[in-house]
CSV table of C-alpha atoms and ligand atoms in Angstrom, one decimal:
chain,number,residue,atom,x,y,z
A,1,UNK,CA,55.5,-47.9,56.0
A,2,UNK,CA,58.6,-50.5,55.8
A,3,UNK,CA,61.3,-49.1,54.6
A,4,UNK,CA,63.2,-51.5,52.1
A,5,UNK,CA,66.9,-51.0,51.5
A,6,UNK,CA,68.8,-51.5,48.5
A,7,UNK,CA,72.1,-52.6,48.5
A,8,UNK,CA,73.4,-51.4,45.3
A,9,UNK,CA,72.5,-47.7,46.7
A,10,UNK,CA,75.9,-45.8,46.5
A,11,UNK,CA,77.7,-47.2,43.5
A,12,UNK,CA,73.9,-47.1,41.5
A,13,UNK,CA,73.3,-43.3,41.7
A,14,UNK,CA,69.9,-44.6,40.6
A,15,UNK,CA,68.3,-43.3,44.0
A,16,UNK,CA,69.1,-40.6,45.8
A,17,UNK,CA,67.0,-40.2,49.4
A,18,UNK,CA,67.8,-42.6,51.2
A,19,UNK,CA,65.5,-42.2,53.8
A,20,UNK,CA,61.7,-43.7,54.5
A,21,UNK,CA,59.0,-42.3,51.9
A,22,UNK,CA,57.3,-40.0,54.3
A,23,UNK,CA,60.9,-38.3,54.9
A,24,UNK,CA,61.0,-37.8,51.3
A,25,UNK,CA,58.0,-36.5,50.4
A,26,UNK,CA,58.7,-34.3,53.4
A,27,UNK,CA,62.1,-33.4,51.9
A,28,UNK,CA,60.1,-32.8,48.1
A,29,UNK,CA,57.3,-30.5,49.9
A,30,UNK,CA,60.6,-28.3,51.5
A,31,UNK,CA,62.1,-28.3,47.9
A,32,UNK,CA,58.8,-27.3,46.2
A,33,UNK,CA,58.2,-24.5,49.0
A,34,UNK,CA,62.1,-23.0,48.5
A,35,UNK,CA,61.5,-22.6,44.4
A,36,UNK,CA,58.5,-22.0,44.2
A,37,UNK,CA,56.8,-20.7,47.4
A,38,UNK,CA,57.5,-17.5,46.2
A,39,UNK,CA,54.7,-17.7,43.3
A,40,UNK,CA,52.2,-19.2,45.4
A,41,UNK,CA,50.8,-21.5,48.2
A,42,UNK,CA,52.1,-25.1,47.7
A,43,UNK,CA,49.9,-27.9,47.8
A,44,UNK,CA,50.9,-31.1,49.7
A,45,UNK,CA,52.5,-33.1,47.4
A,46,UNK,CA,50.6,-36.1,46.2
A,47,UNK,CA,52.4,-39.6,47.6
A,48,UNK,CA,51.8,-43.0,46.4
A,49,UNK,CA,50.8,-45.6,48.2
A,50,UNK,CA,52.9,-48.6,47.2
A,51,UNK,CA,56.5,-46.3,46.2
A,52,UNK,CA,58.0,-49.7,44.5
A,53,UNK,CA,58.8,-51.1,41.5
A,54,UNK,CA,56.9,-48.8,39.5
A,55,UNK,CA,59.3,-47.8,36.9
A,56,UNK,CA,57.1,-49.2,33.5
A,57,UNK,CA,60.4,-48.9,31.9
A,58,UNK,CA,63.5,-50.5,32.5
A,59,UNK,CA,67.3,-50.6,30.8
A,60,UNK,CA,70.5,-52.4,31.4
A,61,UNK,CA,73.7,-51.9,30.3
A,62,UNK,CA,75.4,-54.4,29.3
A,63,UNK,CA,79.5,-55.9,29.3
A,64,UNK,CA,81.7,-58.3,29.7
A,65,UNK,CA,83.4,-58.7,32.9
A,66,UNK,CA,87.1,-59.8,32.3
A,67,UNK,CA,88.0,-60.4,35.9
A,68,UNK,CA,85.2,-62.5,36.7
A,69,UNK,CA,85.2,-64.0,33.4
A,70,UNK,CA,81.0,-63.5,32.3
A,71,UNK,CA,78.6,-60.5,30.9
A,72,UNK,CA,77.2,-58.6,33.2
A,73,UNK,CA,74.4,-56.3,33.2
A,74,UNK,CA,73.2,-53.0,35.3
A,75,UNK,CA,73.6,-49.7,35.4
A,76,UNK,CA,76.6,-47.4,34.8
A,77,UNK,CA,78.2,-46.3,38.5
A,78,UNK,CA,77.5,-42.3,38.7
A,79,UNK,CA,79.7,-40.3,36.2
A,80,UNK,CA,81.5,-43.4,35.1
A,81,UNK,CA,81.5,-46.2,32.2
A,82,UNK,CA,81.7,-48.7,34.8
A,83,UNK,CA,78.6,-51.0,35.1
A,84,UNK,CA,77.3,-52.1,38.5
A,85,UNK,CA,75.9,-55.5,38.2
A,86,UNK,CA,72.4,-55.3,39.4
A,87,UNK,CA,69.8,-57.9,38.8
A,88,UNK,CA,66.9,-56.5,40.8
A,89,UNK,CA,65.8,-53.2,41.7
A,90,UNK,CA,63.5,-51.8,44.0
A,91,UNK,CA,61.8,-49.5,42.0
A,92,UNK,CA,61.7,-51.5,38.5
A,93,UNK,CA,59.4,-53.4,37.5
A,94,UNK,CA,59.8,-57.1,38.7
A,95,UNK,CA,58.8,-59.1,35.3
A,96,UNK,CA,61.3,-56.5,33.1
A,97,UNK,CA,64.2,-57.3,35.4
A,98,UNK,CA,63.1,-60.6,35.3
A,99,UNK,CA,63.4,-60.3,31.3
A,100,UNK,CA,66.9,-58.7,31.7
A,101,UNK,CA,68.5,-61.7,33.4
A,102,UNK,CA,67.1,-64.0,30.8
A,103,UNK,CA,68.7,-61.8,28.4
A,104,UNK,CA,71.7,-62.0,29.8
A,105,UNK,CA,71.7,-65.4,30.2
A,106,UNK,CA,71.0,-66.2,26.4
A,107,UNK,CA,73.8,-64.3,25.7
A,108,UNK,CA,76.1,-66.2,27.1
A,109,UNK,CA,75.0,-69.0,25.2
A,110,UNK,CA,74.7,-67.1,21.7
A,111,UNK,CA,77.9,-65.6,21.8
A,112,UNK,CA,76.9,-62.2,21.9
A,113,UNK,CA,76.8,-58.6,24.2
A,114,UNK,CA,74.4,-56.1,23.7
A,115,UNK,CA,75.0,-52.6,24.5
A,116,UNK,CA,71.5,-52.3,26.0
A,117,UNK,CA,68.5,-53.6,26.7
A,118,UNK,CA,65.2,-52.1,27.5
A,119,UNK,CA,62.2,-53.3,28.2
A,120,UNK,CA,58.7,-51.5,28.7
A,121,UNK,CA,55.3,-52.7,30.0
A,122,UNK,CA,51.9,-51.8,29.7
A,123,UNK,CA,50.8,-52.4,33.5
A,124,UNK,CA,47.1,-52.2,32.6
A,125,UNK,CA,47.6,-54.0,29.2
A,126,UNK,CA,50.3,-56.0,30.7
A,127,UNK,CA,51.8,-56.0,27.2
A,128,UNK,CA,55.7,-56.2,27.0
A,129,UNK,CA,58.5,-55.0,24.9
A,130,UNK,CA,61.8,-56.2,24.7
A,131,UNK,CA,64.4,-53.4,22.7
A,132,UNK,CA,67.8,-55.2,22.4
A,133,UNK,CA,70.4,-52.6,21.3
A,134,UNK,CA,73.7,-53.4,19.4
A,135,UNK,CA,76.1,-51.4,17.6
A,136,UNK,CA,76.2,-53.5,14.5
A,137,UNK,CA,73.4,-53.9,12.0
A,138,UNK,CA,74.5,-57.7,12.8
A,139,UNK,CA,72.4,-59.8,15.2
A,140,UNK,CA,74.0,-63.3,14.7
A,141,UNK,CA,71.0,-66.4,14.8
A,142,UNK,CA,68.2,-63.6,15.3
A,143,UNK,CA,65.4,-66.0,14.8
A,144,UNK,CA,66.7,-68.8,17.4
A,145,UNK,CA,67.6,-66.0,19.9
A,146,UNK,CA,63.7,-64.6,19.6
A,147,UNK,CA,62.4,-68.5,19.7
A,148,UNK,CA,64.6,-68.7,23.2
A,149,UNK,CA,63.9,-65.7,24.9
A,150,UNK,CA,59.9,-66.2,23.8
A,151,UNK,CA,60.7,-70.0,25.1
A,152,UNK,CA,61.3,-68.4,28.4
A,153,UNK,CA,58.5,-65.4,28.6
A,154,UNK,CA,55.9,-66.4,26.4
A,155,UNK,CA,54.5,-63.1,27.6
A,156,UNK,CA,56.6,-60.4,25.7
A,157,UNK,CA,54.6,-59.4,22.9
A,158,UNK,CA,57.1,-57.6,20.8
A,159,UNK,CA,60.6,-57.7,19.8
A,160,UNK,CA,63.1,-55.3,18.5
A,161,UNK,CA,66.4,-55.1,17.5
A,162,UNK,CA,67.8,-51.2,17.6
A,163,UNK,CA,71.3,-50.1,16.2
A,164,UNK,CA,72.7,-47.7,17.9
A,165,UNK,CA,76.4,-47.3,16.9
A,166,UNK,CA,77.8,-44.4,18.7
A,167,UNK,CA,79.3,-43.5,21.8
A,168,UNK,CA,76.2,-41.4,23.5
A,169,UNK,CA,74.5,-40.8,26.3
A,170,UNK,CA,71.3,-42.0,24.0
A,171,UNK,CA,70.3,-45.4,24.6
A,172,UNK,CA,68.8,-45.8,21.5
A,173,UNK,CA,69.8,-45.7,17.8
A,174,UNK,CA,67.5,-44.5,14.9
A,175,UNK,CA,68.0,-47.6,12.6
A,176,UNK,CA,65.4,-50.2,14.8
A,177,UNK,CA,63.7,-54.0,13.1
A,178,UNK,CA,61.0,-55.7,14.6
A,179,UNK,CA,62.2,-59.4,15.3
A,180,UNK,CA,58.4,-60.2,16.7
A,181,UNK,CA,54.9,-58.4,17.2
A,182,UNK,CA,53.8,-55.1,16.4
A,183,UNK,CA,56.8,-53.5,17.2
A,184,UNK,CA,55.4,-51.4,19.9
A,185,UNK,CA,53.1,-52.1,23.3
A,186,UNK,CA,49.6,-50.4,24.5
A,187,UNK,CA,48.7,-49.0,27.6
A,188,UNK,CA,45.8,-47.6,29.0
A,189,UNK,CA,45.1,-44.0,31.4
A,190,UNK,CA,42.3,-43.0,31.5
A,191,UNK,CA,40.1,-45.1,30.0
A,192,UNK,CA,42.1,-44.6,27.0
A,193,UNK,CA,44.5,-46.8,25.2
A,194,UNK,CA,47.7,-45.6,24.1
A,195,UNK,CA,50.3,-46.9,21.9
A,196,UNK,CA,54.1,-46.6,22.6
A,197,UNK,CA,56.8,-47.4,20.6
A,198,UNK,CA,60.3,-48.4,21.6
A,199,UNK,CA,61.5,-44.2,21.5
A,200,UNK,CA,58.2,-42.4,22.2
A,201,UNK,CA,58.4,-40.9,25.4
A,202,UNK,CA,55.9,-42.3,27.5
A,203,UNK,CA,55.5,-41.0,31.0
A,204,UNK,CA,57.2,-44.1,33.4
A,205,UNK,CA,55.5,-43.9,36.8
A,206,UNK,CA,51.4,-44.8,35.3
A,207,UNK,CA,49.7,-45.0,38.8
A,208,UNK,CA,51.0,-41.9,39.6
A,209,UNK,CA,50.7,-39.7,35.9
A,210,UNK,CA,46.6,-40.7,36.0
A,211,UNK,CA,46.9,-38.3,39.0
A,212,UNK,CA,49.1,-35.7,37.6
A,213,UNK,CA,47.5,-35.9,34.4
A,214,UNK,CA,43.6,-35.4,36.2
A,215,UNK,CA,45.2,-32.4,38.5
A,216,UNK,CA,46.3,-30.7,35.0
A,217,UNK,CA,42.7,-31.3,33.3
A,218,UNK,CA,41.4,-29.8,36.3
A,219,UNK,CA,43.3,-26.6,36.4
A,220,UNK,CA,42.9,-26.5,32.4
A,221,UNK,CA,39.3,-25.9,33.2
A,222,UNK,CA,37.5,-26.7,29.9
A,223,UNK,CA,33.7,-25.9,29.3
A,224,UNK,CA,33.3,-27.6,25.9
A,225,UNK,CA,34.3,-24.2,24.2
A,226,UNK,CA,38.2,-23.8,24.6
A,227,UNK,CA,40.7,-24.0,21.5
A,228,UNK,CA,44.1,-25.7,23.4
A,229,UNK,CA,47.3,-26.1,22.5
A,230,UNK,CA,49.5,-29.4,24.4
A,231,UNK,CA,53.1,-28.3,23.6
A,232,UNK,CA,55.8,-31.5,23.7
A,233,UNK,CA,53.3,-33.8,23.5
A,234,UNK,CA,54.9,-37.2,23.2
A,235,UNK,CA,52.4,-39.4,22.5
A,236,UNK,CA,49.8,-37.3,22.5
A,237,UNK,CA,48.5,-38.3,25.8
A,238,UNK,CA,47.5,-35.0,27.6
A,239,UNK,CA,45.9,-33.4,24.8
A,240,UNK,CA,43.7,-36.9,24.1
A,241,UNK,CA,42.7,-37.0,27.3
A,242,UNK,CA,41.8,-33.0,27.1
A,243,UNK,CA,40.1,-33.8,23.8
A,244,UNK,CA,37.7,-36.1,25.4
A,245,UNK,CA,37.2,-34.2,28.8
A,246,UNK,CA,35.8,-30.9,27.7
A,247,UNK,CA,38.8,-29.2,24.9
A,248,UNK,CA,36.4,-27.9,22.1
A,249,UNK,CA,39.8,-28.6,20.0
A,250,UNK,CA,43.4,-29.3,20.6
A,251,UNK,CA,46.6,-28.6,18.5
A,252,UNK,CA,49.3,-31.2,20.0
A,253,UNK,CA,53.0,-30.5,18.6
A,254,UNK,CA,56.3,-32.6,19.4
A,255,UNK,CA,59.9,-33.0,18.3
A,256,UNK,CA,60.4,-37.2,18.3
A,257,UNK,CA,58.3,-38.2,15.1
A,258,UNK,CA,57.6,-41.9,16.1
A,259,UNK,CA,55.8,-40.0,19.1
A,260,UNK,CA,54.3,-37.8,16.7
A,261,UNK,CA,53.2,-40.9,14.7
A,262,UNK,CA,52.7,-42.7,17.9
A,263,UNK,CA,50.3,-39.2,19.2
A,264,UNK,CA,48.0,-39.7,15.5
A,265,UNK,CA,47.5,-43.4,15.7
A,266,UNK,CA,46.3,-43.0,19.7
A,267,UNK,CA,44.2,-40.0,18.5
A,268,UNK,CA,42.6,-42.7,15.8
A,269,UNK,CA,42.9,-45.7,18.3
A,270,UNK,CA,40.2,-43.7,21.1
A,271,UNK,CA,37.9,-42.1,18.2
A,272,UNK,CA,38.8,-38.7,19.3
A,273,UNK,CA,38.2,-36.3,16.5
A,274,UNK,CA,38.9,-32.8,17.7
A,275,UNK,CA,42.8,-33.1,18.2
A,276,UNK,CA,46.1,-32.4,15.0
A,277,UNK,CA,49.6,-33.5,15.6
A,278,UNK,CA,52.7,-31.6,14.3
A,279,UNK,CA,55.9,-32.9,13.6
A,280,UNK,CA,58.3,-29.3,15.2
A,281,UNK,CA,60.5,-28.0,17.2
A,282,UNK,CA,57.7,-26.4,20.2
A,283,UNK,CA,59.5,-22.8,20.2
A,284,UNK,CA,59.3,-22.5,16.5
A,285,UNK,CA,55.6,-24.1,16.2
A,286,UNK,CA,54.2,-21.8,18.8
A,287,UNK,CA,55.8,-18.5,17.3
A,288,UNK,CA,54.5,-19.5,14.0
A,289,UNK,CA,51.1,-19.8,15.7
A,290,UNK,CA,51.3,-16.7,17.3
A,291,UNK,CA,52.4,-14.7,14.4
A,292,UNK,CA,49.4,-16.5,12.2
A,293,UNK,CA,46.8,-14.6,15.0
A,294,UNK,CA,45.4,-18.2,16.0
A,295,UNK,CA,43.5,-18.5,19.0
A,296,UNK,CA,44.4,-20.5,22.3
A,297,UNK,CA,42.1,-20.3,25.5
A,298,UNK,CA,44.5,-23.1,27.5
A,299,UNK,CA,48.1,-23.7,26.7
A,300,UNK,CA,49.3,-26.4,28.6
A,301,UNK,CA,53.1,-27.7,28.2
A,302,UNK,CA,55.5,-30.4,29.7
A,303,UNK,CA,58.8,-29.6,28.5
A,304,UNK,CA,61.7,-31.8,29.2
A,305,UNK,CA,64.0,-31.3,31.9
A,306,UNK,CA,65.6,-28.3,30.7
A,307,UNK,CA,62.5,-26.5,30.7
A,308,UNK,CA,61.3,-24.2,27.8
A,309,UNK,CA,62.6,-21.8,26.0
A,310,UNK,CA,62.1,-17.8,26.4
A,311,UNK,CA,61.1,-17.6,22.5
A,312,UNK,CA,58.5,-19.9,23.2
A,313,UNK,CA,57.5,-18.2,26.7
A,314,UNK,CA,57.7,-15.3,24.8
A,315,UNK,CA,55.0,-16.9,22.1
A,316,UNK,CA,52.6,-17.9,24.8
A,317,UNK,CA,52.2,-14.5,26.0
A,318,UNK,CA,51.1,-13.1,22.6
A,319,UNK,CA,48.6,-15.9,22.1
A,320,UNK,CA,47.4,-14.5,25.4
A,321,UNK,CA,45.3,-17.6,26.5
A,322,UNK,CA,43.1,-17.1,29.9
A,323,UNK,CA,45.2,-20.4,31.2
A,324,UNK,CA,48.4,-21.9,31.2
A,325,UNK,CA,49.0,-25.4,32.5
A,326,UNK,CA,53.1,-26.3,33.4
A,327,UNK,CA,53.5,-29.6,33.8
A,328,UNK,CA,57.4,-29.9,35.0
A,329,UNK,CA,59.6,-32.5,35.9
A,330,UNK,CA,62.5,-30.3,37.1
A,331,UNK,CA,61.1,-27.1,39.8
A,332,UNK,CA,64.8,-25.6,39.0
A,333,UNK,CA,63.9,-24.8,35.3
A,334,UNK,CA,59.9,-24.3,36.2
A,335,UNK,CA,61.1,-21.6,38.8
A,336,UNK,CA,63.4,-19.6,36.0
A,337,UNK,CA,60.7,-19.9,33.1
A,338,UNK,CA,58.0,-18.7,35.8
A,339,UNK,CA,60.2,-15.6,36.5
A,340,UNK,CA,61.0,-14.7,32.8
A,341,UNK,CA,57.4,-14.9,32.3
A,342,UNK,CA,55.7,-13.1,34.6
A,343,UNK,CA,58.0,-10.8,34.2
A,344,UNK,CA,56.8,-9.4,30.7
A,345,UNK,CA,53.0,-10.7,30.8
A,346,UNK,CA,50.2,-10.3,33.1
A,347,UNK,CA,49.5,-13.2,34.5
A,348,UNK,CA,49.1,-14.7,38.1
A,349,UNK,CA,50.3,-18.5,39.0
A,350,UNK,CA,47.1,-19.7,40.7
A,351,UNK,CA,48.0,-23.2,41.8
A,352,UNK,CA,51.2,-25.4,42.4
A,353,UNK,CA,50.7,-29.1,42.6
A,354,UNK,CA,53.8,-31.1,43.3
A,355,UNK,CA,53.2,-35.3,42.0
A,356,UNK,CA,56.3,-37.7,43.6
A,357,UNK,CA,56.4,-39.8,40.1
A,358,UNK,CA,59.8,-41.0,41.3
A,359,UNK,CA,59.9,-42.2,44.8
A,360,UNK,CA,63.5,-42.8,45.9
A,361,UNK,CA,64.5,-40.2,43.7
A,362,UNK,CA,65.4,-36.6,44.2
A,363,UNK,CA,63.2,-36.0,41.3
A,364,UNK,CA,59.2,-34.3,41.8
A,365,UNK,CA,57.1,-33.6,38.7
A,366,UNK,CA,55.0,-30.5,39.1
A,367,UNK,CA,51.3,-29.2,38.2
A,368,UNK,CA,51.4,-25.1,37.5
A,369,UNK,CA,48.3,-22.9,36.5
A,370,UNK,CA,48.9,-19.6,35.7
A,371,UNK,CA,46.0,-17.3,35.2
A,372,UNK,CA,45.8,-14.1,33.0
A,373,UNK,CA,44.6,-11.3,35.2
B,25,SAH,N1,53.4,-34.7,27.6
B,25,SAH,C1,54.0,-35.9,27.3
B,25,SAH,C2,55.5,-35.9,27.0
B,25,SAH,C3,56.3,-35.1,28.0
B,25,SAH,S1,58.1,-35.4,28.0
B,25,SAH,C4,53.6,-37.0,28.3
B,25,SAH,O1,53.1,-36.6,29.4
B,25,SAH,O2,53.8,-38.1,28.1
B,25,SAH,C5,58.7,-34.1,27.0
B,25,SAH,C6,58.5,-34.3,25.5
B,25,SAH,O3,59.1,-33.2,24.9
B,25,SAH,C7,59.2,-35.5,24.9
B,25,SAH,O4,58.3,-36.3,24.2
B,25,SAH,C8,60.3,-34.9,24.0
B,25,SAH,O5,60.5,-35.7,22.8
B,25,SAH,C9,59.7,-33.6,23.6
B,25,SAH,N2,60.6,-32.5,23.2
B,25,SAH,C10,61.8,-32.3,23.7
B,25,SAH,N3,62.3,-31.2,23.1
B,25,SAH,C11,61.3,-30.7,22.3
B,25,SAH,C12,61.3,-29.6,21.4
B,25,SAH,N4,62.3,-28.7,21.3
B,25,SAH,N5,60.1,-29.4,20.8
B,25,SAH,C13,59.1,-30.2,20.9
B,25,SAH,N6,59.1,-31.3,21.7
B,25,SAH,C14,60.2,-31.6,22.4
């Protein structure tokens, strides 16, 4: 395949392999095998076909640039506060970036710098959200700024104006108003529709999460007769789509409650019947559930980054379900949980499935079934 280049590559940080995709995928299988060979045979990781612009969700930071004398808007240069001007991006979205430099430009003429903006799209739905974040509840001539930017990309469908007022690493605020639409966008995996608001998680790679998300039905192996449990949830997306494909019932538990309320509506949206939501912290849902003597056949989890927690490791193994499905985006934290758990339980890891959801990235999402013995 062509390779493209990018010349924002060493200030952005965004990427990291610079290399052509086979050489990274390469360079995730040898990643995959040093972490994790140990607990089983790897499978070749699956590629994608078309590694570009498929980030569904984009953000810019945004400032003013007193040298050159105009806002600009990118990303922050690695460890720094300094933003890199970047208008395009190889593995964004096209229409979202386009959105971005609209945005910008409509600034300029309103008088006025966000701190951020996001957008997200629904590529099936093709549905679009635009999340402009200030640090002031004051957002001067809302109305005409919405009647300009919908002027230019009659195709957004929703508008909203977040507040986020201090100095984080967190994009968004939790004060938000809907300037236009529903205040959130659908997409579809599936078969199923899913709605997303502007801080659901919501998995950013879709042609590739339809394939991670089939590999981790598969190794859930349901018959129509298991009880499962889908542990940080977001949206509720797993656990619907284990609801419909064979999960006699599913218990679905998250932290972020607009996911949560995100996770009921989609349950409603698709019909499915057979699936609850909780509002919790995962480690102390799961050790309530396995002091209260509930049966799980099938845990499956997808903890953030940092991986899970030994409490809540500890929980799974007295619930003692036949499977456990780890869906990981960071091999680092799914290779110390792995130890810590077989460690104390019986259990054998049957499969590891490595997904590249992030081309261009050092980044691999994994697929992990464990099987009690
Ligand atoms: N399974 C979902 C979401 C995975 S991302 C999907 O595929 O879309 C991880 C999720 O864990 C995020 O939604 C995040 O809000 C949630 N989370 C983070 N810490 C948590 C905690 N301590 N308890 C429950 N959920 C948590």
């Amino acid at each position: 395949m062509e390779q493209m280049t990018c010349k924002h590559y060493k200030k952005c940080g965004g990427c990291q392999l610079d290399m052509p995709y086979e050489g990274q995928l390469e360079y995730k299988q040898k990643l995959e095998q040093r972490l994790l060979g140990k607990f089983a045979t790897i499978e070749p990781i699956i590629g994608m076909y078309y590694p570009y612009h498929y980030r569904n969700k984009v953000q810019a930071a945004f400032g003013y640039d007193k040298r050159a004398g105009k806002i600009i808007s990118g990303v922050y240069q690695s460890n720094s506060h300094r933003i890199v001007s970047v208008d395009s991006c190889l593995i964004e979205d096209k229409k979202a970036d386009e959105i971005i430099v609209t945005v910008r430009g409509l600034c300029k003429d309103f008088k006025f710098i966000p701190r951020h903006v996001l957008v997200k799209r629904g590529f099936k739905t093709n549905q679009i959200m635009v999340v402009i974040v200030t640090d002031s509840p004051i957002f001067p001539a809302k109305n005409n700024f919405v009647k300009a930017l919908l002027g230019v990309h009659p195709e957004i469908t929703t508008i909203i104006h977040n507040i986020n007022p201090y100095e984080t690493n967190l994009v968004l605020g939790d004060r938000e108003n809907v300037l236009f639409g529903k205040g959130y966008i659908e997409d579809e995996l599936m078969g199923l529709t899913f709605r997303i608001s502007a801080k659901s998680f919501y998995q950013i790679n879709p042609t590739q999460t339809e394939k991670l998300y089939k590999t981790a039905i598969e190794y859930a192996g349901f018959t129509g007769n298991e009880s499962a449990l889908d542990a940080y949830c977001g949206t509720g997306t797993i656990g619907i789509i284990a609801a419909k494909n064979g999960a006699k019932n599913v218990i679905g538990v998250e932290l972020e409650k607009s996911a949560v309320r995100d996770a009921i509506s989609n349950a409603k949206r698709n019909k499915i019947d057979n699936i609850y939501f909780y509002s919790a912290d995962a480690t102390d849902f799961i050790i309530d559930l396995a002091e209260s003597g509930k049966h799980i056949d099938v845990v499956m989890m997808d903890p953030p980054r940092a991986g899970s927690t030994e409490e809540f490791l500890d929980a799974v193994g007295t619930l003692s379900p036949q499977r456990v499905v780890y869906v990981s985006c960071n091999p680092e934290t799914l290779a110390r949980d792995l130890k810590y758990f077989l460690s104390k339980n019986n259990y054998k890891v049957e499969k590891i499935q490595p997904v590249d959801m992030f081309p261009h990235t050092a980044h691999v999402e994994t697929v992990c079934l464990l099987t009690q013995q």
